Amino acid sequence: MKKKAMILGAGIGQIPFINLLKERGCYVIAVSVKGNYPGFEIADKCYYVDTRDKEAILEIAREEGIDIITTDQTDVSVPAVAYVAEKMGLKGIGCVTAEKFTDKYVMRCYAENAGIPVPKFIQVNCVDNIIDKVSRMDYPLISKPVNSSGSRGVHRIDNPNELVEKVKMSLDSSVDNKVIIEEFIEGKEYLADGIALDGDYITLDFGIKEYFDLPDTYISKMCMFSSSVLAKNEAEIDVVKTNTELVNAFNLPFGITHAEYIYSEKRHKTYLVEIAARGGGVYLSSHLTPRASGVNSNVLLIDYLTENKIANFRNIKLDQKVSCWRCFALKPGFISKIQNVEEIRQIPGVTEAFLDDLTIGMKIGELKDDTCKLGPILFLGNNREECYDAIQKVKDTLCIETTDENNNISGIIW
């Protein structure tokens, strides 16, 4: 008899898991709010429910008699997956552990207790007496919802005059009216990805990130990932070490992780920004981590969930590659020209270009958060220089233009 696997979410990020589950003979049930999501088309059965609604999902899971529940590339579903698994006695990471990986305040408290550097921080649910509450913190500050994703509600605060307004903006983006305020750490931002199985953990890659040059926004335009064995300098080595120590301190029994850190050269420390118990988006866990490290964490996780297979990390020899995704933006208006899409796919180092959804006449809005950027284009090389060279060739070749209501023509914002 087929095992029944429930996956929370039906967006593009869930497709690799759905396909892997079906390849292993599972009957796949997708749960998500209604929408034009590709997961609904390939799942065996669908339910239109908010993936944060734990009780409703538990009721469906019991009615269906599921054997497996999981999610990927989305934080909001992680607590519900843990809750249902705990209630039904299925493989899960536990509700307490799920909270460590989804609530930024809880996350910082546990990290601080484990000796992992974190900025000075507080949690607030209103702006009453807010200046007094941050009086022991040094500007600039960062405010962010405790449970947001995709850069929503993240604001830099340079002085007390901006404090109330910026915190209110973060509160407006919070689903439970809770915001973290923390000191801004000067340094280079790094990413790290890995996988835990049966209580053992390995960091597979580390990455660097670049942002669009927009005021008071943190919208990433590129992430480049190197196999963790390529960590050479002090910062890279410390990021890989800190990531492994953090996940082990959080006692993650199994699962893919995706984390962000800031390395302060002044203090020679790696500070936690956030960590999630799921694969990174923008094709990271499905494409980029396997290509950089040679280890497909998606396959390892699904094999563990379906067949209880446990990889021996000590026998794994990581590849030494570099992979990356690159996105772009367009000025508001309507797309009036698209040229050389097929040509960029032929550039050495380009592995995929996800541009088929762009069409002449398509309306383009303001670049407000990570959901508004376009692409991505994926790259693979033996080192960062090869990836950067391929990115430059794409920038020199691809031509997309928008025309606004005043007939002003604009090109790609890289």
Short mmCIF file of C-alpha atoms in Angstrom, two decimals:
data_model
loop_
_atom_site.label_atom_id
_atom_site.label_comp_id
_atom_site.label_asym_id
_atom_site.label_seq_id
_atom_site.Cartn_x
_atom_site.Cartn_y
_atom_site.Cartn_z
CA MET A 1 0.00 0.00 0.00
CA LYS A 2 1.23 3.46 -0.89
CA LYS A 3 2.45 5.72 1.87
CA LYS A 4 0.51 8.94 2.17
CA ALA A 5 2.66 12.05 2.29
CA MET A 6 1.25 15.48 3.11
CA ILE A 7 3.19 18.52 1.97
CA LEU A 8 2.31 21.99 3.25
CA GLY A 9 2.46 24.50 0.45
CA ALA A 10 1.96 24.07 -3.28
CA GLY A 11 4.22 26.77 -4.71
CA ILE A 12 7.26 26.32 -6.91
CA GLY A 13 9.44 25.64 -3.86
CA GLN A 14 7.51 22.46 -3.05
CA ILE A 15 7.81 20.90 -6.51
CA PRO A 16 11.13 19.09 -5.90
CA PHE A 17 9.77 17.43 -2.74
CA ILE A 18 6.50 16.46 -4.44
CA ASN A 19 8.37 14.91 -7.37
CA LEU A 20 10.75 13.00 -5.09
CA LEU A 21 7.86 11.68 -2.99
CA LYS A 22 5.99 10.51 -6.08
CA GLU A 23 9.14 8.87 -7.47
CA ARG A 24 9.25 6.84 -4.27
CA GLY A 25 5.68 5.68 -4.79
CA CYS A 26 3.97 7.98 -2.29
CA TYR A 27 0.42 9.30 -2.58
CA VAL A 28 0.97 13.06 -2.21
CA ILE A 29 -1.54 15.43 -0.59
CA ALA A 30 -0.85 19.15 -1.08
CA VAL A 31 -2.28 21.65 1.40
CA SER A 32 -2.31 25.38 0.68
CA VAL A 33 -4.56 28.37 0.31
CA LYS A 34 -6.25 28.59 -3.09
CA GLY A 35 -4.13 29.97 -5.87
CA ASN A 36 -2.48 29.20 -9.18
CA TYR A 37 0.17 27.01 -7.58
CA PRO A 38 1.97 24.33 -9.65
CA GLY A 39 1.94 21.83 -6.78
CA PHE A 40 -1.82 21.44 -7.10
CA GLU A 41 -1.37 20.15 -10.65
CA ILE A 42 0.97 17.31 -9.78
CA ALA A 43 -0.25 16.28 -6.31
CA ASP A 44 -2.66 13.36 -6.04
CA LYS A 45 -5.05 15.27 -3.82
CA CYS A 46 -5.40 18.89 -2.66
CA TYR A 47 -6.88 20.74 0.28
CA TYR A 48 -7.33 24.51 0.31
CA VAL A 49 -6.32 25.44 3.84
CA ASP A 50 -4.00 28.06 5.33
CA THR A 51 -0.74 26.23 6.12
CA ARG A 52 -0.56 28.03 9.48
CA ASP A 53 -3.87 26.52 10.63
CA LYS A 54 -2.50 23.66 12.74
CA GLU A 55 -5.81 22.26 13.94
CA ALA A 56 -7.44 22.21 10.50
CA ILE A 57 -4.39 20.49 9.03
CA LEU A 58 -4.29 17.98 11.89
CA GLU A 59 -7.94 17.09 11.25
CA ILE A 60 -7.25 16.51 7.54
CA ALA A 61 -4.12 14.51 8.33
CA ARG A 62 -6.02 12.22 10.68
CA GLU A 63 -8.86 11.73 8.20
CA GLU A 64 -6.38 10.85 5.46
CA GLY A 65 -4.24 8.65 7.72
CA ILE A 66 -1.00 10.19 6.51
CA ASP A 67 2.39 8.56 7.08
CA ILE A 68 4.61 11.57 6.31
CA ILE A 69 4.30 15.34 6.62
CA THR A 70 6.86 17.88 5.40
CA THR A 71 7.43 21.26 3.73
CA ASP A 72 10.28 23.16 2.09
CA GLN A 73 11.44 26.69 1.28
CA THR A 74 8.83 28.35 3.50
CA ASP A 75 9.01 29.19 7.20
CA VAL A 76 5.30 29.66 7.89
CA SER A 77 4.52 25.96 7.45
CA VAL A 78 7.29 24.60 9.69
CA PRO A 79 5.36 24.93 13.01
CA ALA A 80 2.28 23.18 11.58
CA VAL A 81 4.40 20.32 10.21
CA ALA A 82 5.99 19.86 13.63
CA TYR A 83 2.63 20.07 15.42
CA VAL A 84 0.88 17.49 13.25
CA ALA A 85 3.85 15.12 13.38
CA GLU A 86 3.98 15.41 17.17
CA LYS A 87 0.25 14.79 17.57
CA MET A 88 0.23 11.80 15.22
CA GLY A 89 3.50 10.20 16.26
CA LEU A 90 5.15 10.78 12.87
CA LYS A 91 8.72 11.81 12.14
CA GLY A 92 9.02 15.46 13.09
CA ILE A 93 11.40 17.94 14.65
CA GLY A 94 9.10 18.78 17.58
CA CYS A 95 7.18 21.97 18.32
CA VAL A 96 9.85 23.42 20.62
CA THR A 97 12.56 22.94 18.01
CA ALA A 98 10.31 24.35 15.27
CA GLU A 99 9.88 27.52 17.31
CA LYS A 100 13.66 27.91 17.60
CA PHE A 101 13.88 27.95 13.81
CA THR A 102 10.89 30.22 13.05
CA ASP A 103 10.48 32.79 15.84
CA LYS A 104 13.37 35.27 15.62
CA TYR A 105 13.11 36.27 19.28
CA VAL A 106 13.10 32.68 20.55
CA MET A 107 15.87 31.90 18.07
CA ARG A 108 18.10 34.63 19.49
CA CYS A 109 17.42 33.63 23.08
CA TYR A 110 18.44 30.02 22.45
CA ALA A 111 21.45 31.06 20.37
CA GLU A 112 22.64 33.45 23.07
CA ASN A 113 22.27 30.75 25.72
CA ALA A 114 24.32 28.41 23.52
CA GLY A 115 27.15 30.94 23.28
CA ILE A 116 26.48 31.90 19.65
CA PRO A 117 27.06 35.66 19.12
CA VAL A 118 23.87 37.68 18.52
CA PRO A 119 23.39 41.46 18.41
CA LYS A 120 21.80 43.18 21.42
CA PHE A 121 18.06 42.70 20.90
CA ILE A 122 14.62 43.22 22.40
CA GLN A 123 11.10 42.20 21.41
CA VAL A 124 8.23 44.71 21.32
CA ASN A 125 4.55 44.62 20.35
CA CYS A 126 3.92 48.38 20.32
CA VAL A 127 5.78 51.69 20.18
CA ASP A 128 4.89 52.80 23.71
CA ASN A 129 8.02 54.05 25.51
CA ILE A 130 10.05 52.67 22.61
CA ILE A 131 12.90 55.19 22.99
CA ASP A 132 13.39 54.14 26.61
CA LYS A 133 13.31 50.45 25.65
CA VAL A 134 16.25 50.82 23.26
CA SER A 135 18.20 53.28 25.40
CA ARG A 136 20.97 50.74 26.07
CA MET A 137 21.39 49.93 22.40
CA ASP A 138 23.64 51.72 19.92
CA TYR A 139 22.38 53.09 16.61
CA PRO A 140 21.97 52.14 13.84
CA LEU A 141 19.29 49.56 14.68
CA ILE A 142 17.31 47.05 12.65
CA SER A 143 13.61 46.34 13.18
CA LYS A 144 11.96 43.22 11.77
CA PRO A 145 8.88 41.06 12.43
CA VAL A 146 9.69 37.96 14.47
CA ASN A 147 8.16 35.70 11.82
CA SER A 148 8.49 37.43 8.45
CA SER A 149 10.26 36.21 5.32
CA GLY A 150 11.22 37.66 1.98
CA SER A 151 12.64 40.88 3.53
CA ARG A 152 9.15 42.07 4.46
CA GLY A 153 9.05 44.60 7.28
CA VAL A 154 12.84 44.87 7.69
CA HIS A 155 13.98 48.46 8.30
CA ARG A 156 17.20 50.18 9.31
CA ILE A 157 16.90 52.89 11.97
CA ASP A 158 19.74 55.41 11.96
CA ASN A 159 18.61 57.72 14.75
CA PRO A 160 15.88 58.11 17.41
CA ASN A 161 13.82 60.36 15.11
CA GLU A 162 13.15 57.38 12.83
CA LEU A 163 12.45 54.88 15.58
CA VAL A 164 8.68 55.10 16.02
CA GLU A 165 7.91 55.26 12.30
CA LYS A 166 10.17 52.34 11.34
CA VAL A 167 8.98 50.10 14.17
CA LYS A 168 5.36 50.82 13.22
CA MET A 169 6.18 49.75 9.66
CA SER A 170 7.66 46.50 10.94
CA LEU A 171 4.62 45.91 13.17
CA ASP A 172 2.36 46.39 10.14
CA SER A 173 4.19 43.49 8.43
CA SER A 174 3.96 41.17 11.44
CA VAL A 175 1.18 38.58 11.54
CA ASP A 176 1.25 38.38 15.35
CA ASN A 177 2.21 41.99 16.15
CA LYS A 178 5.70 41.15 17.43
CA VAL A 179 8.90 42.86 16.31
CA ILE A 180 12.58 42.37 17.05
CA ILE A 181 14.74 45.47 17.44
CA GLU A 182 18.46 44.80 17.41
CA GLU A 183 21.75 46.57 16.93
CA PHE A 184 23.04 46.74 13.37
CA ILE A 185 26.29 44.79 13.00
CA GLU A 186 28.75 46.13 10.46
CA GLY A 187 30.26 43.33 8.43
CA LYS A 188 29.93 40.98 5.50
CA GLU A 189 26.83 38.85 5.16
CA TYR A 190 27.17 35.11 4.71
CA LEU A 191 24.77 32.21 4.16
CA ALA A 192 25.16 28.58 5.17
CA ASP A 193 23.25 25.43 4.27
CA GLY A 194 23.33 21.91 5.61
CA ILE A 195 21.37 18.84 6.62
CA ALA A 196 20.74 16.89 9.82
CA LEU A 197 19.84 13.19 9.89
CA ASP A 198 19.33 11.13 13.02
CA GLY A 199 20.89 13.88 15.14
CA ASP A 200 24.05 14.20 13.01
CA TYR A 201 24.70 17.39 11.02
CA ILE A 202 26.90 18.59 8.16
CA THR A 203 27.31 22.10 6.72
CA LEU A 204 27.33 21.65 2.95
CA ASP A 205 27.98 25.14 1.64
CA PHE A 206 28.46 28.79 2.56
CA GLY A 207 27.39 31.77 0.50
CA ILE A 208 27.70 35.49 -0.06
CA LYS A 209 24.85 37.84 -0.86
CA GLU A 210 24.45 41.09 -2.80
CA TYR A 211 21.52 43.51 -2.64
CA PHE A 212 19.77 45.91 -4.97
CA ASP A 213 20.92 49.48 -4.37
CA LEU A 214 17.67 50.81 -2.92
CA PRO A 215 17.27 52.95 0.22
CA ASP A 216 15.95 51.25 3.38
CA THR A 217 15.36 47.93 1.65
CA TYR A 218 17.09 44.56 1.88
CA ILE A 219 16.16 42.85 -1.37
CA SER A 220 18.78 40.36 -2.49
CA LYS A 221 19.83 40.29 -6.14
CA MET A 222 22.44 37.53 -5.97
CA CYS A 223 23.52 34.66 -3.74
CA MET A 224 26.69 32.71 -4.55
CA PHE A 225 27.41 29.41 -2.79
CA SER A 226 30.72 27.61 -2.36
CA SER A 227 31.16 24.07 -1.10
CA SER A 228 31.98 24.27 2.61
CA VAL A 229 35.37 22.62 1.98
CA LEU A 230 36.35 25.76 0.04
CA ALA A 231 36.22 27.90 3.19
CA LYS A 232 39.70 29.42 3.34
CA ASN A 233 39.85 32.73 5.17
CA GLU A 234 39.04 33.51 8.80
CA ALA A 235 35.49 34.68 8.10
CA GLU A 236 34.48 31.73 5.92
CA ILE A 237 35.92 29.17 8.31
CA ASP A 238 34.20 30.82 11.27
CA VAL A 239 30.83 30.95 9.46
CA VAL A 240 30.95 27.21 8.70
CA LYS A 241 32.05 26.45 12.27
CA THR A 242 29.38 28.69 13.84
CA ASN A 243 26.63 27.23 11.67
CA THR A 244 27.49 23.67 12.66
CA GLU A 245 27.69 24.61 16.34
CA LEU A 246 24.36 26.44 16.23
CA VAL A 247 22.39 23.60 14.62
CA ASN A 248 23.89 21.09 17.04
CA ALA A 249 22.99 23.39 19.97
CA PHE A 250 19.41 23.61 18.70
CA ASN A 251 19.20 19.78 18.73
CA LEU A 252 17.67 19.45 15.27
CA PRO A 253 16.88 15.73 14.87
CA PHE A 254 16.65 15.91 11.08
CA GLY A 255 16.01 18.36 8.28
CA ILE A 256 17.59 20.83 5.88
CA THR A 257 18.80 24.16 7.25
CA HIS A 258 19.35 27.57 5.69
CA ALA A 259 21.02 30.31 7.73
CA GLU A 260 22.23 33.91 7.44
CA TYR A 261 25.12 35.42 9.39
CA ILE A 262 27.14 38.64 9.64
CA TYR A 263 30.88 38.38 10.12
CA SER A 264 32.35 41.37 11.97
CA GLU A 265 36.01 41.86 11.05
CA LYS A 266 36.31 44.41 13.85
CA ARG A 267 35.22 41.88 16.48
CA HIS A 268 36.35 38.69 14.68
CA LYS A 269 32.94 37.15 15.37
CA THR A 270 30.13 35.59 13.36
CA TYR A 271 26.71 36.92 14.41
CA LEU A 272 23.46 35.09 13.77
CA VAL A 273 20.92 36.88 11.56
CA GLU A 274 18.48 33.99 11.27
CA ILE A 275 18.29 30.26 10.65
CA ALA A 276 15.47 28.15 9.22
CA ALA A 277 14.71 24.43 9.34
CA ARG A 278 13.97 24.14 5.64
CA GLY A 279 15.78 24.46 2.34
CA GLY A 280 16.68 27.84 0.91
CA GLY A 281 14.49 29.31 -1.79
CA VAL A 282 15.38 30.41 -5.32
CA TYR A 283 16.35 26.84 -6.27
CA LEU A 284 18.98 26.64 -3.53
CA SER A 285 18.20 23.31 -1.89
CA SER A 286 17.12 21.66 -5.15
CA HIS A 287 19.79 22.96 -7.56
CA LEU A 288 22.55 25.12 -6.08
CA THR A 289 23.55 23.24 -2.92
CA PRO A 290 23.81 19.89 -4.78
CA ARG A 291 25.89 21.47 -7.53
CA ALA A 292 28.30 23.24 -5.18
CA SER A 293 28.70 20.44 -2.64
CA GLY A 294 27.85 17.33 -4.66
CA VAL A 295 25.28 16.35 -2.01
CA ASN A 296 21.56 16.47 -2.76
CA SER A 297 20.06 17.22 0.64
CA ASN A 298 16.53 16.97 -0.78
CA VAL A 299 17.12 13.35 -1.77
CA LEU A 300 18.72 12.52 1.58
CA LEU A 301 15.79 14.02 3.49
CA ILE A 302 13.05 12.38 1.43
CA ASP A 303 14.84 9.01 1.63
CA TYR A 304 14.95 9.41 5.40
CA LEU A 305 11.26 10.28 5.62
CA THR A 306 10.07 7.52 3.29
CA GLU A 307 12.53 4.69 3.89
CA ASN A 308 14.41 5.69 7.07
CA LYS A 309 17.68 5.77 5.14
CA ILE A 310 20.43 7.56 7.06
CA ALA A 311 23.51 8.79 5.22
CA ASN A 312 26.86 8.51 6.95
CA PHE A 313 28.20 12.06 6.77
CA ARG A 314 31.69 10.92 7.72
CA ASN A 315 31.94 9.02 4.45
CA ILE A 316 30.81 11.96 2.32
CA LYS A 317 33.47 13.73 0.28
CA LEU A 318 32.16 17.12 -0.81
CA ASP A 319 32.71 18.50 -4.31
CA GLN A 320 34.58 21.80 -4.70
CA LYS A 321 32.28 23.88 -6.88
CA VAL A 322 30.59 27.28 -6.78
CA SER A 323 26.98 27.90 -7.82
CA CYS A 324 24.78 30.94 -7.73
CA TRP A 325 21.49 32.55 -8.61
CA ARG A 326 21.17 36.09 -10.01
CA CYS A 327 17.98 38.11 -10.27
CA PHE A 328 17.17 41.50 -11.74
CA ALA A 329 14.47 44.16 -11.67
CA LEU A 330 12.64 46.34 -14.15
CA LYS A 331 11.23 49.81 -13.75
CA PRO A 332 7.42 50.02 -13.43
CA GLY A 333 5.53 49.95 -16.71
CA PHE A 334 4.80 47.36 -19.36
CA ILE A 335 7.41 45.08 -20.93
CA SER A 336 8.01 46.34 -24.46
CA LYS A 337 11.08 44.34 -25.53
CA ILE A 338 12.60 40.94 -24.73
CA GLN A 339 15.72 39.86 -26.61
CA ASN A 340 18.49 37.25 -26.39
CA VAL A 341 16.90 34.92 -23.82
CA GLU A 342 18.02 31.83 -25.74
CA GLU A 343 21.46 33.35 -26.29
CA ILE A 344 22.17 33.69 -22.57
CA ARG A 345 21.24 30.04 -22.06
CA GLN A 346 24.18 29.14 -24.30
CA ILE A 347 26.73 31.09 -22.25
CA PRO A 348 29.20 28.74 -20.52
CA GLY A 349 28.43 28.64 -16.81
CA VAL A 350 24.69 29.34 -17.23
CA THR A 351 22.70 26.28 -16.19
CA GLU A 352 19.13 27.65 -16.22
CA ALA A 353 17.38 30.92 -17.00
CA PHE A 354 13.87 31.09 -15.55
CA LEU A 355 12.50 33.84 -17.78
CA ASP A 356 9.68 32.14 -19.68
CA ASP A 357 7.00 33.84 -17.59
CA LEU A 358 8.08 37.27 -18.90
CA THR A 359 5.99 38.36 -21.88
CA ILE A 360 5.53 41.45 -24.01
CA GLY A 361 2.83 43.64 -22.47
CA MET A 362 3.32 42.23 -18.97
CA LYS A 363 2.78 44.83 -16.24
CA ILE A 364 5.71 45.48 -13.92
CA GLY A 365 5.23 47.10 -10.50
CA GLU A 366 7.57 48.61 -7.94
CA LEU A 367 10.36 46.53 -6.43
CA LYS A 368 9.04 46.32 -2.86
CA ASP A 369 10.35 43.01 -1.53
CA ASP A 370 11.94 39.72 -2.59
CA THR A 371 8.75 38.52 -4.28
CA CYS A 372 8.96 41.32 -6.87
CA LYS A 373 12.38 40.57 -8.36
CA LEU A 374 12.66 38.73 -11.68
CA GLY A 375 14.52 35.60 -12.75
CA PRO A 376 16.46 33.82 -11.47
CA ILE A 377 19.34 32.85 -13.70
CA LEU A 378 21.45 30.00 -12.30
CA PHE A 379 25.22 29.60 -12.70
CA LEU A 380 27.89 26.99 -11.96
CA GLY A 381 31.68 27.31 -11.92
CA ASN A 382 34.89 26.06 -10.38
CA ASN A 383 35.27 29.31 -8.45
CA ARG A 384 33.58 32.67 -7.87
CA GLU A 385 35.52 34.33 -10.68
CA GLU A 386 34.03 31.95 -13.24
CA CYS A 387 30.52 32.68 -11.97
CA TYR A 388 31.08 36.45 -12.00
CA ASP A 389 32.44 36.25 -15.56
CA ALA A 390 29.32 34.37 -16.70
CA ILE A 391 27.08 36.89 -14.91
CA GLN A 392 28.79 39.76 -16.73
CA LYS A 393 28.27 38.05 -20.10
CA VAL A 394 24.57 37.64 -19.29
CA LYS A 395 24.34 41.33 -18.36
CA ASP A 396 26.00 42.26 -21.66
CA THR A 397 23.66 40.01 -23.69
CA LEU A 398 20.15 40.01 -22.21
CA CYS A 399 17.90 42.89 -23.25
CA ILE A 400 14.54 43.55 -21.59
CA GLU A 401 12.84 46.94 -21.60
CA THR A 402 9.75 48.50 -20.05
CA THR A 403 7.77 51.49 -21.24
CA ASP A 404 5.88 53.59 -18.69
CA GLU A 405 2.74 55.68 -19.11
CA ASN A 406 4.84 58.63 -20.34
CA ASN A 407 6.54 56.46 -22.97
CA ASN A 408 9.84 56.48 -21.10
CA ILE A 409 11.87 53.38 -21.95
CA SER A 410 14.02 51.69 -19.29
CA GLY A 411 16.29 48.66 -19.33
CA ILE A 412 17.25 46.00 -16.80
CA ILE A 413 18.21 47.01 -13.27
CA TRP A 414 21.04 44.69 -12.31
#
